[in-house]
PDB file of C-alpha atoms and ligand atoms in Angstrom:
ATOM      1  CA  MET A 122     111.824 127.678 129.802  1.00  0.00           C
ATOM      2  CA  ARG A 123     108.420 127.183 131.355  1.00  0.00           C
ATOM      3  CA  ASN A 124     106.509 123.917 131.621  1.00  0.00           C
ATOM      4  CA  VAL A 125     103.385 123.985 129.510  1.00  0.00           C
ATOM      5  CA  LEU A 126      99.912 122.559 130.047  1.00  0.00           C
ATOM      6  CA  ILE A 127      98.994 121.227 126.614  1.00  0.00           C
ATOM      7  CA  VAL A 128      95.386 120.431 125.677  1.00  0.00           C
ATOM      8  CA  LEU A 129      94.877 118.200 122.649  1.00  0.00           C
ATOM      9  CA  SER A 130      91.341 118.062 121.237  1.00  0.00           C
ATOM     10  CA  GLY A 131      89.672 117.062 118.013  1.00  0.00           C
ATOM     11  CA  PRO A 132      86.813 115.045 116.569  1.00  0.00           C
ATOM     12  CA  SER A 133      86.729 111.330 117.288  1.00  0.00           C
ATOM     13  CA  GLY A 134      88.631 109.272 114.749  1.00  0.00           C
ATOM     14  CA  VAL A 135      91.042 112.071 113.941  1.00  0.00           C
ATOM     15  CA  GLY A 136      93.971 110.250 115.564  1.00  0.00           C
ATOM     16  CA  LYS A 137      94.536 112.411 118.630  1.00  0.00           C
ATOM     17  CA  GLY A 138      94.917 109.368 120.902  1.00  0.00           C
ATOM     18  CA  THR A 139      97.743 108.038 118.728  1.00  0.00           C
ATOM     19  CA  ILE A 140      99.347 111.477 118.623  1.00  0.00           C
ATOM     20  CA  ALA A 141      99.154 111.835 122.430  1.00  0.00           C
ATOM     21  CA  LYS A 142     100.686 108.368 122.922  1.00  0.00           C
ATOM     22  CA  LYS A 143     103.529 108.991 120.469  1.00  0.00           C
ATOM     23  CA  LEU A 144     104.246 112.453 121.848  1.00  0.00           C
ATOM     24  CA  THR A 145     104.664 111.161 125.411  1.00  0.00           C
ATOM     25  CA  GLU A 146     106.704 108.144 124.279  1.00  0.00           C
ATOM     26  CA  LYS A 147     109.068 110.334 122.243  1.00  0.00           C
ATOM     27  CA  ASN A 148     109.358 113.202 124.717  1.00  0.00           C
ATOM     28  CA  GLN A 149     110.250 112.302 128.278  1.00  0.00           C
ATOM     29  CA  ASN A 150     109.451 115.837 129.363  1.00  0.00           C
ATOM     30  CA  ILE A 151     105.755 115.403 128.442  1.00  0.00           C
ATOM     31  CA  SER A 152     103.551 113.575 130.894  1.00  0.00           C
ATOM     32  CA  LEU A 153      99.962 112.469 130.210  1.00  0.00           C
ATOM     33  CA  SER A 154      97.456 113.631 132.799  1.00  0.00           C
ATOM     34  CA  ILE A 155      95.064 111.252 134.532  1.00  0.00           C
ATOM     35  CA  SER A 156      91.423 112.257 134.960  1.00  0.00           C
ATOM     36  CA  CYS A 157      89.053 111.459 137.808  1.00  0.00           C
ATOM     37  CA  THR A 158      85.836 109.647 137.005  1.00  0.00           C
ATOM     38  CA  THR A 159      82.821 108.278 138.848  1.00  0.00           C
ATOM     39  CA  ARG A 160      82.326 105.426 136.380  1.00  0.00           C
ATOM     40  CA  CYS A 161      83.359 101.875 137.303  1.00  0.00           C
ATOM     41  CA  PRO A 162      86.674 100.535 136.032  1.00  0.00           C
ATOM     42  CA  ARG A 163      86.422  98.346 132.943  1.00  0.00           C
ATOM     43  CA  ASP A 164      88.276  95.037 132.684  1.00  0.00           C
ATOM     44  CA  GLY A 165      91.987  95.678 132.692  1.00  0.00           C
ATOM     45  CA  GLU A 166      91.744  99.275 133.881  1.00  0.00           C
ATOM     46  CA  VAL A 167      93.800 100.179 136.941  1.00  0.00           C
ATOM     47  CA  ASP A 168      93.077 102.955 139.434  1.00  0.00           C
ATOM     48  CA  GLY A 169      95.689 105.661 139.016  1.00  0.00           C
ATOM     49  CA  ARG A 170      96.667 104.489 135.517  1.00  0.00           C
ATOM     50  CA  GLU A 171      93.678 104.965 133.148  1.00  0.00           C
ATOM     51  CA  TYR A 172      91.725 107.096 135.648  1.00  0.00           C
ATOM     52  CA  PHE A 173      91.399 107.859 139.305  1.00  0.00           C
ATOM     53  CA  PHE A 174      88.127 106.065 140.061  1.00  0.00           C
ATOM     54  CA  ILE A 175      86.245 107.893 142.811  1.00  0.00           C
ATOM     55  CA  GLU A 176      82.785 107.861 144.384  1.00  0.00           C
ATOM     56  CA  LYS A 177      80.221 110.404 143.189  1.00  0.00           C
ATOM     57  CA  ASP A 178      80.049 112.096 146.633  1.00  0.00           C
ATOM     58  CA  LYS A 179      83.783 112.560 146.681  1.00  0.00           C
ATOM     59  CA  PHE A 180      83.767 113.877 143.120  1.00  0.00           C
ATOM     60  CA  LEU A 181      81.060 116.469 143.855  1.00  0.00           C
ATOM     61  CA  GLU A 182      82.849 117.528 147.037  1.00  0.00           C
ATOM     62  CA  LYS A 183      86.073 118.030 145.083  1.00  0.00           C
ATOM     63  CA  ALA A 184      84.189 120.011 142.426  1.00  0.00           C
ATOM     64  CA  LYS A 185      82.660 122.215 145.112  1.00  0.00           C
ATOM     65  CA  ASN A 186      86.126 122.906 146.513  1.00  0.00           C
ATOM     66  CA  ASP A 187      87.409 124.042 143.114  1.00  0.00           C
ATOM     67  CA  GLY A 188      89.468 120.855 142.813  1.00  0.00           C
ATOM     68  CA  PHE A 189      89.081 120.485 139.045  1.00  0.00           C
ATOM     69  CA  LEU A 190      90.489 122.534 136.163  1.00  0.00           C
ATOM     70  CA  GLU A 191      87.339 121.454 134.346  1.00  0.00           C
ATOM     71  CA  TYR A 192      84.777 118.696 134.658  1.00  0.00           C
ATOM     72  CA  SER A 193      81.709 117.433 132.876  1.00  0.00           C
ATOM     73  CA  ASN A 194      79.107 114.733 132.792  1.00  0.00           C
ATOM     74  CA  HIS A 195      79.091 112.095 130.046  1.00  0.00           C
ATOM     75  CA  PHE A 196      76.598 109.218 130.023  1.00  0.00           C
ATOM     76  CA  GLU A 197      75.559 109.878 133.644  1.00  0.00           C
ATOM     77  CA  ASN A 198      79.116 109.727 134.959  1.00  0.00           C
ATOM     78  CA  TYR A 199      81.355 112.605 135.954  1.00  0.00           C
ATOM     79  CA  TYR A 200      84.813 113.172 134.505  1.00  0.00           C
ATOM     80  CA  GLY A 201      87.238 115.858 135.563  1.00  0.00           C
ATOM     81  CA  THR A 202      90.837 117.066 135.343  1.00  0.00           C
ATOM     82  CA  PRO A 203      92.247 117.158 138.892  1.00  0.00           C
ATOM     83  CA  LYS A 204      93.839 120.535 139.564  1.00  0.00           C
ATOM     84  CA  ASP A 205      96.356 119.530 142.300  1.00  0.00           C
ATOM     85  CA  PHE A 206      97.575 116.539 140.342  1.00  0.00           C
ATOM     86  CA  VAL A 207      98.199 118.589 137.179  1.00  0.00           C
ATOM     87  CA  MET A 208      99.787 121.528 139.013  1.00  0.00           C
ATOM     88  CA  GLU A 209     102.168 119.197 140.889  1.00  0.00           C
ATOM     89  CA  LYS A 210     103.261 117.517 137.642  1.00  0.00           C
ATOM     90  CA  LEU A 211     103.719 120.901 135.944  1.00  0.00           C
ATOM     91  CA  LYS A 212     106.464 121.744 138.435  1.00  0.00           C
ATOM     92  CA  THR A 213     108.768 119.288 136.695  1.00  0.00           C
ATOM     93  CA  LYS A 214     107.226 118.478 133.298  1.00  0.00           C
ATOM     94  CA  ASP A 215     104.935 119.562 130.497  1.00  0.00           C
ATOM     95  CA  VAL A 216     101.510 117.989 131.000  1.00  0.00           C
ATOM     96  CA  LEU A 217      99.252 116.755 128.202  1.00  0.00           C
ATOM     97  CA  LEU A 218      95.459 116.594 128.486  1.00  0.00           C
ATOM     98  CA  GLU A 219      93.448 114.785 125.821  1.00  0.00           C
ATOM     99  CA  ILE A 220      89.928 116.175 126.272  1.00  0.00           C
ATOM    100  CA  ASP A 221      87.008 117.401 124.227  1.00  0.00           C
ATOM    101  CA  VAL A 222      86.594 120.931 122.935  1.00  0.00           C
ATOM    102  CA  ASN A 223      84.335 122.155 125.714  1.00  0.00           C
ATOM    103  CA  GLY A 224      86.696 120.708 128.332  1.00  0.00           C
ATOM    104  CA  GLY A 225      89.623 122.420 126.643  1.00  0.00           C
ATOM    105  CA  LEU A 226      87.886 125.806 126.605  1.00  0.00           C
ATOM    106  CA  ASN A 227      87.008 125.392 130.316  1.00  0.00           C
ATOM    107  CA  VAL A 228      90.666 124.612 131.109  1.00  0.00           C
ATOM    108  CA  LYS A 229      91.639 127.873 129.386  1.00  0.00           C
ATOM    109  CA  LYS A 230      89.186 129.750 131.625  1.00  0.00           C
ATOM    110  CA  SER A 231      90.669 128.346 134.826  1.00  0.00           C
ATOM    111  CA  TYR A 232      94.283 128.280 133.554  1.00  0.00           C
ATOM    112  CA  PRO A 233      94.764 130.887 130.771  1.00  0.00           C
ATOM    113  CA  GLU A 234      98.410 129.898 130.167  1.00  0.00           C
ATOM    114  CA  ALA A 235      97.230 126.534 128.802  1.00  0.00           C
ATOM    115  CA  LEU A 236      98.155 125.785 125.179  1.00  0.00           C
ATOM    116  CA  LEU A 237      95.126 124.595 123.202  1.00  0.00           C
ATOM    117  CA  ILE A 238      95.817 122.508 120.092  1.00  0.00           C
ATOM    118  CA  MET A 239      93.072 121.233 117.820  1.00  0.00           C
ATOM    119  CA  VAL A 240      93.782 118.175 115.654  1.00  0.00           C
ATOM    120  CA  ALA A 241      91.755 118.396 112.445  1.00  0.00           C
ATOM    121  CA  PRO A 242      91.154 115.813 109.710  1.00  0.00           C
ATOM    122  CA  PRO A 243      92.511 116.542 106.205  1.00  0.00           C
ATOM    123  CA  SER A 244      89.007 116.599 104.751  1.00  0.00           C
ATOM    124  CA  LEU A 245      85.465 116.144 106.033  1.00  0.00           C
ATOM    125  CA  GLU A 246      84.429 114.322 102.841  1.00  0.00           C
ATOM    126  CA  GLU A 247      87.111 111.735 103.494  1.00  0.00           C
ATOM    127  CA  ILE A 248      85.812 111.013 106.994  1.00  0.00           C
ATOM    128  CA  GLU A 249      82.224 110.811 105.762  1.00  0.00           C
ATOM    129  CA  ASN A 250      83.167 108.449 102.920  1.00  0.00           C
ATOM    130  CA  ARG A 251      85.171 106.274 105.310  1.00  0.00           C
ATOM    131  CA  LEU A 252      82.164 105.994 107.662  1.00  0.00           C
ATOM    132  CA  ILE A 253      79.763 105.256 104.797  1.00  0.00           C
ATOM    133  CA  ASN A 254      82.043 102.596 103.273  1.00  0.00           C
ATOM    134  CA  ARG A 255      82.524 100.887 106.644  1.00  0.00           C
ATOM    135  CA  HIS A 256      78.793 100.019 106.640  1.00  0.00           C
ATOM    136  CA  THR A 257      78.788  99.841 110.462  1.00  0.00           C
ATOM    137  CA  GLU A 258      76.487 102.804 111.101  1.00  0.00           C
ATOM    138  CA  SER A 259      73.211 103.985 109.635  1.00  0.00           C
ATOM    139  CA  LEU A 260      73.238 107.071 107.411  1.00  0.00           C
ATOM    140  CA  GLU A 261      71.322 108.883 110.140  1.00  0.00           C
ATOM    141  CA  LYS A 262      74.009 108.095 112.736  1.00  0.00           C
ATOM    142  CA  ILE A 263      76.709 109.133 110.294  1.00  0.00           C
ATOM    143  CA  LYS A 264      74.892 112.434 109.786  1.00  0.00           C
ATOM    144  CA  LEU A 265      74.863 112.989 113.573  1.00  0.00           C
ATOM    145  CA  ARG A 266      78.557 112.188 113.838  1.00  0.00           C
ATOM    146  CA  MET A 267      79.330 114.606 111.019  1.00  0.00           C
ATOM    147  CA  GLN A 268      77.318 117.335 112.791  1.00  0.00           C
ATOM    148  CA  ARG A 269      79.363 116.751 115.960  1.00  0.00           C
ATOM    149  CA  ILE A 270      82.606 116.991 113.933  1.00  0.00           C
ATOM    150  CA  ASP A 271      81.378 120.267 112.392  1.00  0.00           C
ATOM    151  CA  TYR A 272      80.587 121.600 115.868  1.00  0.00           C
ATOM    152  CA  GLU A 273      84.012 120.707 117.228  1.00  0.00           C
ATOM    153  CA  LEU A 274      85.886 122.136 114.257  1.00  0.00           C
ATOM    154  CA  GLU A 275      83.877 125.333 114.439  1.00  0.00           C
ATOM    155  CA  LYS A 276      85.378 125.899 117.875  1.00  0.00           C
ATOM    156  CA  ALA A 277      88.882 125.501 116.437  1.00  0.00           C
ATOM    157  CA  ASN A 278      89.090 129.261 116.017  1.00  0.00           C
ATOM    158  CA  LEU A 279      89.033 129.585 119.808  1.00  0.00           C
ATOM    159  CA  TYR A 280      92.041 127.278 120.072  1.00  0.00           C
ATOM    160  CA  ASP A 281      95.621 128.566 119.903  1.00  0.00           C
ATOM    161  CA  TYR A 282      96.623 126.257 117.033  1.00  0.00           C
ATOM    162  CA  THR A 283      95.054 123.808 114.581  1.00  0.00           C
ATOM    163  CA  VAL A 284      97.180 120.979 113.248  1.00  0.00           C
ATOM    164  CA  VAL A 285      95.912 118.898 110.308  1.00  0.00           C
ATOM    165  CA  ASN A 286      96.584 115.203 110.739  1.00  0.00           C
ATOM    166  CA  ASP A 287      97.256 114.280 107.137  1.00  0.00           C
ATOM    167  CA  ASP A 288     100.590 112.630 107.768  1.00  0.00           C
ATOM    168  CA  LEU A 289     100.984 111.370 111.374  1.00  0.00           C
ATOM    169  CA  GLU A 290     104.744 111.965 111.720  1.00  0.00           C
ATOM    170  CA  GLN A 291     104.419 115.432 110.227  1.00  0.00           C
ATOM    171  CA  ALA A 292     101.553 116.313 112.590  1.00  0.00           C
ATOM    172  CA  ILE A 293     103.646 115.176 115.573  1.00  0.00           C
ATOM    173  CA  THR A 294     106.655 117.217 114.429  1.00  0.00           C
ATOM    174  CA  GLU A 295     104.421 120.271 113.999  1.00  0.00           C
ATOM    175  CA  ILE A 296     103.020 119.851 117.523  1.00  0.00           C
ATOM    176  CA  GLU A 297     106.523 119.418 118.978  1.00  0.00           C
ATOM    177  CA  GLN A 298     107.590 122.667 117.319  1.00  0.00           C
ATOM    178  CA  ILE A 299     104.548 124.494 118.718  1.00  0.00           C
ATOM    179  CA  ILE A 300     105.357 123.201 122.211  1.00  0.00           C
ATOM    180  CA  ILE A 301     109.005 124.309 121.989  1.00  0.00           C
ATOM    181  CA  LYS A 302     107.901 127.762 120.814  1.00  0.00           C
ATOM    182  CA  GLU A 303     105.442 128.046 123.736  1.00  0.00           C
ATOM    183  CA  LYS A 304     108.014 126.829 126.255  1.00  0.00           C
ATOM    184  CA  ASN A 305     110.312 129.651 125.228  1.00  0.00           C
ATOM    185  CA  LYS A 306     107.623 132.324 125.322  1.00  0.00           C
ATOM    186  CA  GLN A 307     107.818 134.836 128.158  1.00  0.00           C
ATOM    187  CA  ILE A 308     104.449 135.236 129.825  1.00  0.00           C
TER     188      ILE A 308
HETATM  189  P1  5GP B  14      85.329 106.698 128.810  1.00  0.00           P
HETATM  190  O1  5GP B  14      84.339 106.397 129.905  1.00  0.00           O
HETATM  191  O2  5GP B  14      84.993 105.958 127.547  1.00  0.00           O
HETATM  192  O3  5GP B  14      86.756 106.433 129.263  1.00  0.00           O
HETATM  193  O4  5GP B  14      85.237 108.254 128.488  1.00  0.00           O
HETATM  194  C1  5GP B  14      84.016 108.832 128.192  1.00  0.00           C
HETATM  195  C2  5GP B  14      84.216 110.261 127.781  1.00  0.00           C
HETATM  196  O5  5GP B  14      84.737 111.038 128.870  1.00  0.00           O
HETATM  197  C3  5GP B  14      85.199 110.462 126.636  1.00  0.00           C
HETATM  198  O6  5GP B  14      84.573 111.271 125.678  1.00  0.00           O
HETATM  199  C4  5GP B  14      86.368 111.152 127.285  1.00  0.00           C
HETATM  200  O7  5GP B  14      87.027 111.995 126.366  1.00  0.00           O
HETATM  201  C5  5GP B  14      85.691 111.936 128.383  1.00  0.00           C
HETATM  202  N1  5GP B  14      86.642 112.328 129.422  1.00  0.00           N
HETATM  203  C6  5GP B  14      87.621 111.578 129.987  1.00  0.00           C
HETATM  204  N2  5GP B  14      88.306 112.281 130.909  1.00  0.00           N
HETATM  205  C7  5GP B  14      87.775 113.522 130.923  1.00  0.00           C
HETATM  206  C8  5GP B  14      88.050 114.728 131.666  1.00  0.00           C
HETATM  207  O8  5GP B  14      88.961 114.817 132.502  1.00  0.00           O
HETATM  208  N3  5GP B  14      87.262 115.793 131.417  1.00  0.00           N
HETATM  209  C9  5GP B  14      86.258 115.765 130.506  1.00  0.00           C
HETATM  210  N4  5GP B  14      85.554 116.877 130.305  1.00  0.00           N
HETATM  211  N5  5GP B  14      85.967 114.664 129.773  1.00  0.00           N
HETATM  212  C10 5GP B  14      86.710 113.558 129.979  1.00  0.00           C
END
């Protein structure tokens, strides 16, 4: 059986963080990757646990030397998936990345054996109604968030699998079955 690089993506609020946490807690063979970032640690964050916190110069140097499976810029800070770190872990375990759709598609370009799984909400109307009823965001902001969700889900057809998170335990079981199937695949 091969060790698999698993990418979990999906719109915000879909529950992928919970799924990633539960998957790694339940399955000792799955290890969560740690990204590099140039942003400062927040209170309680520890270098090497939430992120590897590195200087911008060092980040750009690493990027130039092909040291990332993918990287991008969010809110003026860089974030990237460190190639050596992931490849070393993959020697003994499956590795899970929780990144956005564009990051996932870039991983597939640099590492085509990666398994891309999209977590989708049961219904878009339900998310929209939940946001509206929360009264925490303006209708305009909600519209923008819904457009982003549409954009991400549109890319789902480029992913290997889409799992609907209607029932959390069922979604986790489905993902575990996909991983087992991939581990047994000859490539
Ligand atoms: P935060 O600063 O709140 O921890 O993360 C900001 C954004 O960076 C989030 O959308 C998060 O998903 C994204 N991010 C974290 N690590 C990576 C990474 O390795 N690659 C990419 N492309 N985005 C990341």
